[in-house]
Coordinates of C-alpha atoms (C1' of nucleotides) in Angstrom, one line a residue:
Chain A
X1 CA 20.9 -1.0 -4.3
X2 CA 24.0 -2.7 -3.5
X3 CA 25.0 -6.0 -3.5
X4 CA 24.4 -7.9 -0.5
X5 CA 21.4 -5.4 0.6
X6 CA 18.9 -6.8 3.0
X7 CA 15.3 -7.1 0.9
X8 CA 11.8 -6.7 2.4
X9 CA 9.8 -10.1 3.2
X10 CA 7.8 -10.7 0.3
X11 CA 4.4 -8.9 0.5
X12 CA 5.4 -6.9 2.8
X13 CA 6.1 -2.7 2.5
X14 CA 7.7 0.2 4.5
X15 CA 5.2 3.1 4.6
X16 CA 7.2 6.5 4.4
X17 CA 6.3 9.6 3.8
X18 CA 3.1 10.4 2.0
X19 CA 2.1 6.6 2.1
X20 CA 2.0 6.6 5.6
X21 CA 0.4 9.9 5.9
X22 CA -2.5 8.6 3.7
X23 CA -2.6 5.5 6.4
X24 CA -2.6 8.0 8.6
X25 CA -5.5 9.9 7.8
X26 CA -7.3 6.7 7.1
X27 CA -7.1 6.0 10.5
X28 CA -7.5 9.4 12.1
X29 CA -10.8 9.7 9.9
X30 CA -12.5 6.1 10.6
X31 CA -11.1 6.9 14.6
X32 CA -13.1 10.1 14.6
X33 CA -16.1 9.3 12.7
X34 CA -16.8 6.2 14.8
X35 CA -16.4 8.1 18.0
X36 CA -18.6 10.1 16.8
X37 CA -20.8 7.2 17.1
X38 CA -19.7 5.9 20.7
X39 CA -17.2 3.6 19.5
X40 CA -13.8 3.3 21.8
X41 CA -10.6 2.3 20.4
X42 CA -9.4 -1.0 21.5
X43 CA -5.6 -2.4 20.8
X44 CA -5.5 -6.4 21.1
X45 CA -2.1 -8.6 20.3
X46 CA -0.7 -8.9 16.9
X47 CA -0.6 -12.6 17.9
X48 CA -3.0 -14.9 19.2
X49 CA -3.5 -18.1 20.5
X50 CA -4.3 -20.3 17.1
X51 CA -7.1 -21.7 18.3
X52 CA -8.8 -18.1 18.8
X53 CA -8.4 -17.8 14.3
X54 CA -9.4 -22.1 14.3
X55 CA -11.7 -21.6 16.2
X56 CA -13.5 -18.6 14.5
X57 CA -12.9 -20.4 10.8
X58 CA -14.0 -24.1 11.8
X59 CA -12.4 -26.4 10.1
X60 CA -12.6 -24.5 6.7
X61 CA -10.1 -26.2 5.1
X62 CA -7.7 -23.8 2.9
X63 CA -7.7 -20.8 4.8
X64 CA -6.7 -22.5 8.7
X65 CA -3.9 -24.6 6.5
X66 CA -2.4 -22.3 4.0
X67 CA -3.5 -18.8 4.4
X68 CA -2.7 -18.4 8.0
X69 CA 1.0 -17.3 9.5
X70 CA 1.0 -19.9 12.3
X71 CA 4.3 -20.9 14.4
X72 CA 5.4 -22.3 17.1
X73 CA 7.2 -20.5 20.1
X74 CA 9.8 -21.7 22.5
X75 CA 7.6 -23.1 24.7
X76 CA 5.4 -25.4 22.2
X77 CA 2.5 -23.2 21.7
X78 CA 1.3 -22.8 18.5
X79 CA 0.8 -19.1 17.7
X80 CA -0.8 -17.0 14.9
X81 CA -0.6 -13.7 13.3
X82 CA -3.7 -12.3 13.6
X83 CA -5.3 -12.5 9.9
X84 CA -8.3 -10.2 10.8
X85 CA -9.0 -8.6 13.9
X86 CA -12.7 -9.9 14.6
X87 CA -11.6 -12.7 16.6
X88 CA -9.4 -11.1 18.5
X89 CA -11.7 -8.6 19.8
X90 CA -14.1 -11.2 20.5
X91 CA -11.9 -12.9 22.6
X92 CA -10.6 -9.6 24.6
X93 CA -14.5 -9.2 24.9
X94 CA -14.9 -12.7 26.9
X95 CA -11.5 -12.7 28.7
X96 CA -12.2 -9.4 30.0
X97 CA -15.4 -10.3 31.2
X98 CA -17.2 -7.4 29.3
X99 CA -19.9 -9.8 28.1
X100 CA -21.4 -8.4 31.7
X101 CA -21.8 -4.6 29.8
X102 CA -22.9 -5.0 26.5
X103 CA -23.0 -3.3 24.1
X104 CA -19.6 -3.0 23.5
X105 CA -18.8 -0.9 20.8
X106 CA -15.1 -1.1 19.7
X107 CA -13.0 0.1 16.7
X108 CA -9.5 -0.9 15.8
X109 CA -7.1 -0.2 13.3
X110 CA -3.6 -2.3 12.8
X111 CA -1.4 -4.6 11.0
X112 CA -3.1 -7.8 9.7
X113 CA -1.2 -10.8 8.3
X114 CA -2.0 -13.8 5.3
X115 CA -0.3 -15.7 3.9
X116 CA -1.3 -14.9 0.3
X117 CA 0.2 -14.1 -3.7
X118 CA 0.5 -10.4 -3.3
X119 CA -1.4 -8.5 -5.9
X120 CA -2.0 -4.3 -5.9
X121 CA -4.0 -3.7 -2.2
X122 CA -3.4 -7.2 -0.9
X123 CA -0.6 -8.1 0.6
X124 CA 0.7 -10.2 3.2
X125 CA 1.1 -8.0 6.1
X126 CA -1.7 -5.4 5.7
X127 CA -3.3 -3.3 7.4
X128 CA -7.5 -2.7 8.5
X129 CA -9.3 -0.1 10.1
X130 CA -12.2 -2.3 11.9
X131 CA -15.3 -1.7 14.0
X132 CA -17.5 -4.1 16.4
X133 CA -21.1 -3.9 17.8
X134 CA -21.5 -6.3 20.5
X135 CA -24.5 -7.0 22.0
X136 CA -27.2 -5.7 20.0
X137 CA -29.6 -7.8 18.0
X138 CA -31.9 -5.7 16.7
X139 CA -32.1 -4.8 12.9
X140 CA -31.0 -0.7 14.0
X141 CA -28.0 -2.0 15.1
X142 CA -27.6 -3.4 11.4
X143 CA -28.4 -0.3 9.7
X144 CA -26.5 2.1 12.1
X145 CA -23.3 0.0 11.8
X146 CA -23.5 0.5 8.0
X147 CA -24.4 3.9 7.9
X148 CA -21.3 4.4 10.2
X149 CA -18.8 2.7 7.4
X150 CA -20.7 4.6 5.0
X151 CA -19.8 7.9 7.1
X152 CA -16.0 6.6 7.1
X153 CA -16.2 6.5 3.0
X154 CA -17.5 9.7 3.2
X155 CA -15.6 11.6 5.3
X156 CA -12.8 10.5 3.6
X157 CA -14.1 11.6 0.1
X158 CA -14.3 8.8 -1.6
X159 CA -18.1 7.8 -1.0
X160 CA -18.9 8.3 -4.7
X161 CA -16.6 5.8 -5.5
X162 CA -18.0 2.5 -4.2
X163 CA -21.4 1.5 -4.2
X164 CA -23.5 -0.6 -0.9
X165 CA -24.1 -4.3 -1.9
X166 CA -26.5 -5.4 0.5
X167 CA -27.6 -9.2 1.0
X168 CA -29.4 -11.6 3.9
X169 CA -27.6 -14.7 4.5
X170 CA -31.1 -15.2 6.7
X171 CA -30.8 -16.9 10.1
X172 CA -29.2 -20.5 10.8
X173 CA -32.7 -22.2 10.0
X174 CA -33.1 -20.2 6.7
X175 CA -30.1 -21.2 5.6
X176 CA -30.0 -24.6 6.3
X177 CA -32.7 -25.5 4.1
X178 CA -31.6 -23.3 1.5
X179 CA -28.6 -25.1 1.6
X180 CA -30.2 -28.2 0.7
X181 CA -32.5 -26.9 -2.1
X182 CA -28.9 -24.8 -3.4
X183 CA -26.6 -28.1 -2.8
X184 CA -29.6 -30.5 -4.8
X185 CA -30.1 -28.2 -7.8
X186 CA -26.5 -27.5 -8.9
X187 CA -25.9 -31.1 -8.1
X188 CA -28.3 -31.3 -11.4
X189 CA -26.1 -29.0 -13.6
X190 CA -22.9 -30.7 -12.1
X191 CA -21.4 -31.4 -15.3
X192 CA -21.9 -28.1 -16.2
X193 CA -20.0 -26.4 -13.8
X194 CA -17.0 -25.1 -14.0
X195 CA -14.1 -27.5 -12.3
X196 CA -13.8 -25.2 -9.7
X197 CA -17.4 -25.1 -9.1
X198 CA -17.3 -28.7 -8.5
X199 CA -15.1 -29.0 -6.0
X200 CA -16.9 -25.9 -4.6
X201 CA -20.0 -28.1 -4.4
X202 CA -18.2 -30.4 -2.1
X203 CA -17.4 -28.2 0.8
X204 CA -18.4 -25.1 0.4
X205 CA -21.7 -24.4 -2.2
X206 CA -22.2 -21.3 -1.3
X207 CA -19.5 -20.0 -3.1
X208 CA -19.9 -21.5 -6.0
X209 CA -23.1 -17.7 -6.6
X210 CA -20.0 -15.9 -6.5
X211 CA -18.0 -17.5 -9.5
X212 CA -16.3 -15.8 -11.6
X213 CA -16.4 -18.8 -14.4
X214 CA -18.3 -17.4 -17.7
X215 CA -19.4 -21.5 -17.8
X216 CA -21.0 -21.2 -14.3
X217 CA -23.2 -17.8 -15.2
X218 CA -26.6 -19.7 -16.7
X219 CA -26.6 -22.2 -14.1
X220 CA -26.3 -19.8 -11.1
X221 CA -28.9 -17.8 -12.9
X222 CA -30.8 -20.6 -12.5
X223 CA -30.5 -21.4 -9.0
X224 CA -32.7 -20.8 -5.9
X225 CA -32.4 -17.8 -4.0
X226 CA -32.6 -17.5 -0.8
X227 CA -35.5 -15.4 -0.1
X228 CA -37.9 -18.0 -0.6
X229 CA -36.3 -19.7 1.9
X230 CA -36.2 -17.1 4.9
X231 CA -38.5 -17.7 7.9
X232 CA -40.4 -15.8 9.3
X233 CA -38.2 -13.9 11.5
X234 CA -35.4 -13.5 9.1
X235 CA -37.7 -12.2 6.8
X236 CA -39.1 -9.3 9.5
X237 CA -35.2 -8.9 10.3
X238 CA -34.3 -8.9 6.6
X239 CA -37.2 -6.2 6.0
X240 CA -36.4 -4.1 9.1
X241 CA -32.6 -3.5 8.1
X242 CA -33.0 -1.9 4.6
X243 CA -35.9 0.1 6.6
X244 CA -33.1 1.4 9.2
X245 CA -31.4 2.2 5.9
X246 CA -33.8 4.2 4.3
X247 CA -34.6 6.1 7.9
X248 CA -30.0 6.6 7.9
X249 CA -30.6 7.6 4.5
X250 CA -27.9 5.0 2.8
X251 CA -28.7 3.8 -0.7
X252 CA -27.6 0.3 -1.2
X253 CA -28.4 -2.3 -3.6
X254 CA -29.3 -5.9 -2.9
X255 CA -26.9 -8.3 -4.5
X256 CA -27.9 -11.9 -3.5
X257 CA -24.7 -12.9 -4.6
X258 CA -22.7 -11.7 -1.4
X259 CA -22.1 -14.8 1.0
X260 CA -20.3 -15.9 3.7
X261 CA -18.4 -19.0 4.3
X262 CA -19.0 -19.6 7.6
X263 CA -22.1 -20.8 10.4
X264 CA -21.7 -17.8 12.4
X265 CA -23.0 -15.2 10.3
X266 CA -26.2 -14.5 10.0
X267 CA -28.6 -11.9 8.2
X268 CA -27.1 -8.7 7.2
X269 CA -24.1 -9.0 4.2
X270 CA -22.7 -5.9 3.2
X271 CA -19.8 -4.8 1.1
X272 CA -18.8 -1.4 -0.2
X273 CA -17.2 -2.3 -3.5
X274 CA -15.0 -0.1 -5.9
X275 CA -14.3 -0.6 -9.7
X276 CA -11.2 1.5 -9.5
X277 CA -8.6 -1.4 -7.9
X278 CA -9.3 -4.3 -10.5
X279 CA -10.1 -7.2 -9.0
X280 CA -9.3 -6.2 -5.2
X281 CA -12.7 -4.2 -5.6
X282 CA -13.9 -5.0 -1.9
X283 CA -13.4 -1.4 0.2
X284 CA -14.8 -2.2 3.4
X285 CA -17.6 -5.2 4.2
X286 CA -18.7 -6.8 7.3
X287 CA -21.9 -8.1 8.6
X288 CA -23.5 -9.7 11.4
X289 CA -22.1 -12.5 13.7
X290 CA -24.2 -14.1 15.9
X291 CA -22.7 -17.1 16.9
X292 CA -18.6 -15.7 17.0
X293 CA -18.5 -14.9 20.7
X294 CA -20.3 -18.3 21.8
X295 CA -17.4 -19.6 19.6
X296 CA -14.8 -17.8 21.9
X297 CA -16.2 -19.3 24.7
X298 CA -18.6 -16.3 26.0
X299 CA -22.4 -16.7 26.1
X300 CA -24.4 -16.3 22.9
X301 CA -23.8 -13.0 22.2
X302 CA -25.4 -11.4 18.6
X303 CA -22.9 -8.9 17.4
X304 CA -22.1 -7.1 14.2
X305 CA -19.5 -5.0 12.2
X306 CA -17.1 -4.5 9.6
X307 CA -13.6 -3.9 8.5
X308 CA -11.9 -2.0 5.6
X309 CA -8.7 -2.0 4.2
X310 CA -6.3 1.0 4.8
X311 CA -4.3 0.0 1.5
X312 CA -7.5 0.3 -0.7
X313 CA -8.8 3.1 0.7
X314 CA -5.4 5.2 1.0
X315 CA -5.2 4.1 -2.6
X316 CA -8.4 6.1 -3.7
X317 CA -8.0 8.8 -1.6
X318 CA -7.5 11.8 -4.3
X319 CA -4.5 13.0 -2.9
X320 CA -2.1 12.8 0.1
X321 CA -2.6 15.0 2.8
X322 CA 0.0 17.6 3.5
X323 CA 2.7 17.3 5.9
X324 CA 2.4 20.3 8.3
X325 CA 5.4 22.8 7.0
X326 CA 8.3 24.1 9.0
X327 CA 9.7 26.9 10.0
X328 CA 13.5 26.7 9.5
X329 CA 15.6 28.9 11.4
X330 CA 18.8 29.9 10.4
X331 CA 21.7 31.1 12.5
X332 CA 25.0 32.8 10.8
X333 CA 27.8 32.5 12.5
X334 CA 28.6 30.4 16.2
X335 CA 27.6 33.5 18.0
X336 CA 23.8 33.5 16.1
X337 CA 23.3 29.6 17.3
X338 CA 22.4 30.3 21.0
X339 CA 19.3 32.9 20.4
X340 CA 18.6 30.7 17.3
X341 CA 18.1 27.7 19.6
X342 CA 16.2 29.9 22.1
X343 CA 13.9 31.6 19.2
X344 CA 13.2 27.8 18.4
X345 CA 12.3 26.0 21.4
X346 CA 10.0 28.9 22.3
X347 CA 8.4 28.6 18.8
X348 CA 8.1 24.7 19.8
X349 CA 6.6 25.1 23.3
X350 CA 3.6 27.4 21.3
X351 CA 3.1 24.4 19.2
X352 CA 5.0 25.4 15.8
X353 CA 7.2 23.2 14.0
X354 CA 11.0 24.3 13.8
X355 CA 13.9 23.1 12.4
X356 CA 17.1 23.9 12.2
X357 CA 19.9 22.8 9.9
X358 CA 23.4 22.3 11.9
X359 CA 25.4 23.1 9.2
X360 CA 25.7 24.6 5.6
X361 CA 26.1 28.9 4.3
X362 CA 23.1 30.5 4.4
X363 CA 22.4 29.5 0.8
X364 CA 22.8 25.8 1.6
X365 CA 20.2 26.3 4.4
X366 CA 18.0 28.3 2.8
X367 CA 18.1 25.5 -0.2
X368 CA 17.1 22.8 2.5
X369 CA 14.5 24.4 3.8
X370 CA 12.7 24.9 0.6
X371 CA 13.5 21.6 0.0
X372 CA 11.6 20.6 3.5
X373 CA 8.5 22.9 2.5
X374 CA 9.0 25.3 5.3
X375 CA 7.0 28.3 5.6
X376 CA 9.1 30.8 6.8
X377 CA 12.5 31.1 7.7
X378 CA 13.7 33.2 10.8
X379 CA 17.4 34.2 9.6
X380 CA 19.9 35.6 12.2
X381 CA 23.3 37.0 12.1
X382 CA 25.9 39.5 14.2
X383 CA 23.5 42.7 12.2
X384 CA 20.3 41.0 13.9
X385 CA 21.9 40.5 17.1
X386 CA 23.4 44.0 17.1
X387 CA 20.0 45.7 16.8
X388 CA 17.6 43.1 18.4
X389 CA 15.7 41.8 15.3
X390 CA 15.4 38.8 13.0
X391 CA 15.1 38.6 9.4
X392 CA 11.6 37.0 8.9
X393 CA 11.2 35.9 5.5
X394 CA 7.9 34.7 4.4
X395 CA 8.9 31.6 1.9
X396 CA 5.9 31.4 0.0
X397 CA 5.4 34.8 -1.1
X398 CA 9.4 35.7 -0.6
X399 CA 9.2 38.9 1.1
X400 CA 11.3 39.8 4.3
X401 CA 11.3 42.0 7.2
X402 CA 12.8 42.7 10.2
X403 CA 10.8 41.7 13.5
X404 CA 11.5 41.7 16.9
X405 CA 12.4 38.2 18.4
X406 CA 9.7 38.3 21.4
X407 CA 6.8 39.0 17.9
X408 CA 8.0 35.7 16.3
X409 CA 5.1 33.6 18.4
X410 CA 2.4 36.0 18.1
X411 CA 2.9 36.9 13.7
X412 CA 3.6 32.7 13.1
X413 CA 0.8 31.2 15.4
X414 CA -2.2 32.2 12.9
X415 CA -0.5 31.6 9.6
X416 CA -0.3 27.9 9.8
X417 CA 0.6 26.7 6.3
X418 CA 1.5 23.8 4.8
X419 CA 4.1 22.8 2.6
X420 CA 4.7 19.7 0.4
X421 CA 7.7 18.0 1.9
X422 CA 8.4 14.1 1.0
Chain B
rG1 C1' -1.1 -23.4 -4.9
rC2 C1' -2.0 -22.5 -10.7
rG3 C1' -1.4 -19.4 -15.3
rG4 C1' 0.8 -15.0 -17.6
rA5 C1' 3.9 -10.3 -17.9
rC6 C1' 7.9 -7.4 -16.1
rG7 C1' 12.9 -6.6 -13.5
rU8 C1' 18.8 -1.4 -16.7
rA9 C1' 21.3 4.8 -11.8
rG10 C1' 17.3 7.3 -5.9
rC11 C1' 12.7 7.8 -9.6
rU12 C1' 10.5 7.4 -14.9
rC13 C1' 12.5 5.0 -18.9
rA14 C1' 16.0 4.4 -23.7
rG15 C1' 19.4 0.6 -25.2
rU16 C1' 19.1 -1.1 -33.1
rU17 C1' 19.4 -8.5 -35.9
rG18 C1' 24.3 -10.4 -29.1
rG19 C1' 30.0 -6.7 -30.8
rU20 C1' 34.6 -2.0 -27.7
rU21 C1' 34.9 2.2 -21.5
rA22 C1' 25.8 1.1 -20.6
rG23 C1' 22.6 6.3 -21.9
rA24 C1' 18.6 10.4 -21.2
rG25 C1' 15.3 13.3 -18.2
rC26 C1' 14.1 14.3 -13.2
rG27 C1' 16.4 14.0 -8.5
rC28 C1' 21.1 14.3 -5.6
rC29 C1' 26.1 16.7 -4.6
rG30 C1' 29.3 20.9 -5.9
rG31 C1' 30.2 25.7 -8.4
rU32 C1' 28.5 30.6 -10.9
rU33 C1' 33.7 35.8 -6.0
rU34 C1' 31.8 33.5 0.0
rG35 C1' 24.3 37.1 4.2
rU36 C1' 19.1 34.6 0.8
rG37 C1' 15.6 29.3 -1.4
rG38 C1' 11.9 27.9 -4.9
rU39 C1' 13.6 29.6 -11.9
rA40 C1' 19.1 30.0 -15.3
rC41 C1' 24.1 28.3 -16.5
rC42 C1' 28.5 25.0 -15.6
rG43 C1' 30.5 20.7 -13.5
rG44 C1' 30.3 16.0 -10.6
rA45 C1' 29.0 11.5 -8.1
rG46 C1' 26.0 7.3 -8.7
rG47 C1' 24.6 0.9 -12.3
rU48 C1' 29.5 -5.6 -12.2
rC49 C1' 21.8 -4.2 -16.4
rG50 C1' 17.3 -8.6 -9.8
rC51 C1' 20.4 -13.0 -8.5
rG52 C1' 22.7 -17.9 -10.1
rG53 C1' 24.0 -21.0 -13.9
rG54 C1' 24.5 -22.0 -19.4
rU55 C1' 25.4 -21.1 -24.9
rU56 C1' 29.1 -17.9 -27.5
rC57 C1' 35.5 -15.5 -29.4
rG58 C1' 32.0 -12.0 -27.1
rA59 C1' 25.5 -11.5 -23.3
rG60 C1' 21.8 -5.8 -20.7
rC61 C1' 20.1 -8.5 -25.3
rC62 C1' 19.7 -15.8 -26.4
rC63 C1' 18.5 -20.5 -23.0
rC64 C1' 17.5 -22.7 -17.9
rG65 C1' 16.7 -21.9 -12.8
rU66 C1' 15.5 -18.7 -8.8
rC67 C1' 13.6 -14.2 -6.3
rU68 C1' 10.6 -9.8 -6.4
rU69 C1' 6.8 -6.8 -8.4
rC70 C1' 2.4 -6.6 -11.3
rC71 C1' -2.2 -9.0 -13.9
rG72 C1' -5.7 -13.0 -13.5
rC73 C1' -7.3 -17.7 -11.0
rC74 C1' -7.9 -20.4 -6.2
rC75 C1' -9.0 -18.2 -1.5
rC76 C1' -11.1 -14.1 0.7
rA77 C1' -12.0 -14.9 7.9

RNA sequence: GCGGACGUAGCUCAGUUGGUUAGAGCGCCGGUUUGUGGUACCGGAGGUCGCGGGUUCGAGCCCCGUCUUCCGCCCCA
């Protein structure tokens, strides 16, 4: 690198090459599988209003002040780079009135932004594949949406890789009072607590079932759970979704442990977690929102869904796919270049991929296309032209043979192969 | 935000207790009589050793600061 090069925003990365093809297929895979479940693809701004991110987060103290990449533009307006893409669909779902045709069912897939230390699979712009049910309530809903992420994993072979944490954060009610009981018994064991913990008791105790402290271990042990606390309904809710499981056919285990910060979600908690990516373990999680698009401003809408990170699961994808080889044509001699160019663009309009090298010997070109994974070459000089053929050399197996030009479509179209370029 | 580790050619790394013009492999470029690649041989380019200070006769090596990456913590919408 020289010496006054331009570097890269911390946290940030260019994907080239194979990374972006794994992105790639990532997306293409989560874009298909949910369609294959009714989903649509939706696109909303980068950049939001702040308030739409406030909003959705309360007043939850570190995240809103530190974590967020807010600014303000020319006009005044505080802005924010989206940090997660619930929100904004939630908002495109009330501002274009679609809270009149529920369900929605929406995927997305983009660049996400926090303002965070960057560790392997986290970084500060990243980049989720997401998907939203709005409008249905009922417990199916749950287990569909799951099975759904659990189709993603699969289809991108890495299913036997993570395992399906399930929980019940229970409904508002439930909660509430488990709150209490959870807030009044580690308030017992306070001085046994890790620091952390204790400040986690403050504002937000919930957290403190997913501590990491070795100190903390006996006392959450200890603590209530959560199912004595469910009512009635959450209960039935709680029991219906790992029924709809069972019917999809998902395994899953129950992890109490799994919580959510915040007074929108309710019941279902799920995360699909990994052992292979250290402590950025969490593949794809979601769970139902009730109270988000009353948030936004819409009516009380229930909704749920998750989102998964394209960096984690490009990371354990076993290998990149392919680029889609060449063909390389190469002309020899100026008089060779104009049938070259025609031979090409017809291979182009039947849907082949051609290049061709503007300079070099044949050897140089030949070199390059090896180098670009091609899968033939189509090699032309004043002999060819002189008796109507081409040389079509087969690059994989390296034999050759002489074909007529008007052939060149018809032999390449069924021999698509690849090649391992970049 | 807190704690720790790393930072030498495009990539992966070597570099003895600080001592002359900083090395290797791979890759790249060129050549091995000019119409044949992926494999052999020969040659070449490319680094002010992340950046900035300091100590020293002398620093890739020691000290301080800073930036990046990585490992944990906090947070995880």
């Amino acid at each position: 690198m020289s010496l006054n090069a331009v570097k890269p925003v911390r946290g940030t990365h260019d994907l080239i090459g194979e990374q972006q093809r794994r992105h790639a297929h990532v997306i293409a895979t989560a874009r298909r599988i949910t369609g294959l479940y009714g989903f649509e693809e939706w696109a909303t701004p980068v950049f939001e209003d702040t308030s739409v991110f406030a909003r959705s987060l309360g007043d939850t103290s570190d995240v809103v002040s530190k974590e967020m990449y807010t600014f303000s533009d020319r006009g005044g307006e505080s802005l924010t780079l989206r940090p997660e893409g619930t929100a904004g669909i939630c908002r495109a779902l009330v501002t274009n009135g679609l809270t009149q045709s529920l369900p929605q069912k929406a995927f997305y897939a983009g660049p996400m932004f926090r303002y965070e230390r960057p560790q392997k699979g986290r970084y500060r712009q990243f980049h989720q594949i997401g998907a939203e049910l709005i409008g249905s309530g009922e417990p199916l809903a749950d287990a569909e949406t799951i099975t759904m992420g659990r189709d993603v994993l699969e289809a991108l072979g890495i299913v036997d890789e993570v395992v399906l944490e399930l929980n019940t954060l229970g409904d508002a009610e439930s909660r509430a009072t488990w709150r209490t009981a959870l807030v009044a018994y580690f308030s017992d064991y306070r001085n046994r607590l890790s620091e952390d913990s204790q400040l986690r008791l403050e504002h937000n105790p919930l957290r403190i079932l997913d501590s990491k402290a070795a100190e903390d271990q006996p006392v959450i042990e200890g603590a209530p759970g959560l199912e004595q606390y469910l009512n009635d309904s959450s209960r039935h809710f709680w029991d219906d979704v790992r029924r709809g499981l069972d019917v999809f056919n998902v395994a899953y285990t129950v992890n109490p442990r799994i919580v959510r910060g915040l007074d929108y979600y309710s019941h279902t908690a799920f995360e699909f977690v990994t052992n292979r990516l250290g402590a950025q373990g969490t593949v794809l999680a979601g769970g139902r929102y009730d109270g988000l698009v009353e948030e936004m401003g819409g009516p009380a809408t229930p909704a749920i869904g998750w989102a998964g990170g394209i960096e984690r699961l490009a990371m354990l994808l076993d290998e990149a796919p392919d680029a889609t080889a060449p063909i390389a044509i190469i002309p020899l001699g100026a008089v060779a270049e104009t049938p070259a160019i025609r031979i090409m663009t017809e291979l182009r309009a039947a849907g082949l991929r051609s290049e061709m090298a503007y300079r070099g010997n044949l050897k140089k070109r030949m070199e390059r296309a090896n180098r670009a994974g091609a899968s033939y070459a189509i090699i032309l000089g004043e002999a060819e032209l002189a008796s109507g053929v081409v040389q079509l050399r087969d690059l994989s197996e390296g034999q050759q043979r002489e074909v007529a030009p008007d052939d060149l479509v018809k032999l390449l179209s069924h021999t698509k192969k690849t090649g391992s370029s970049v």
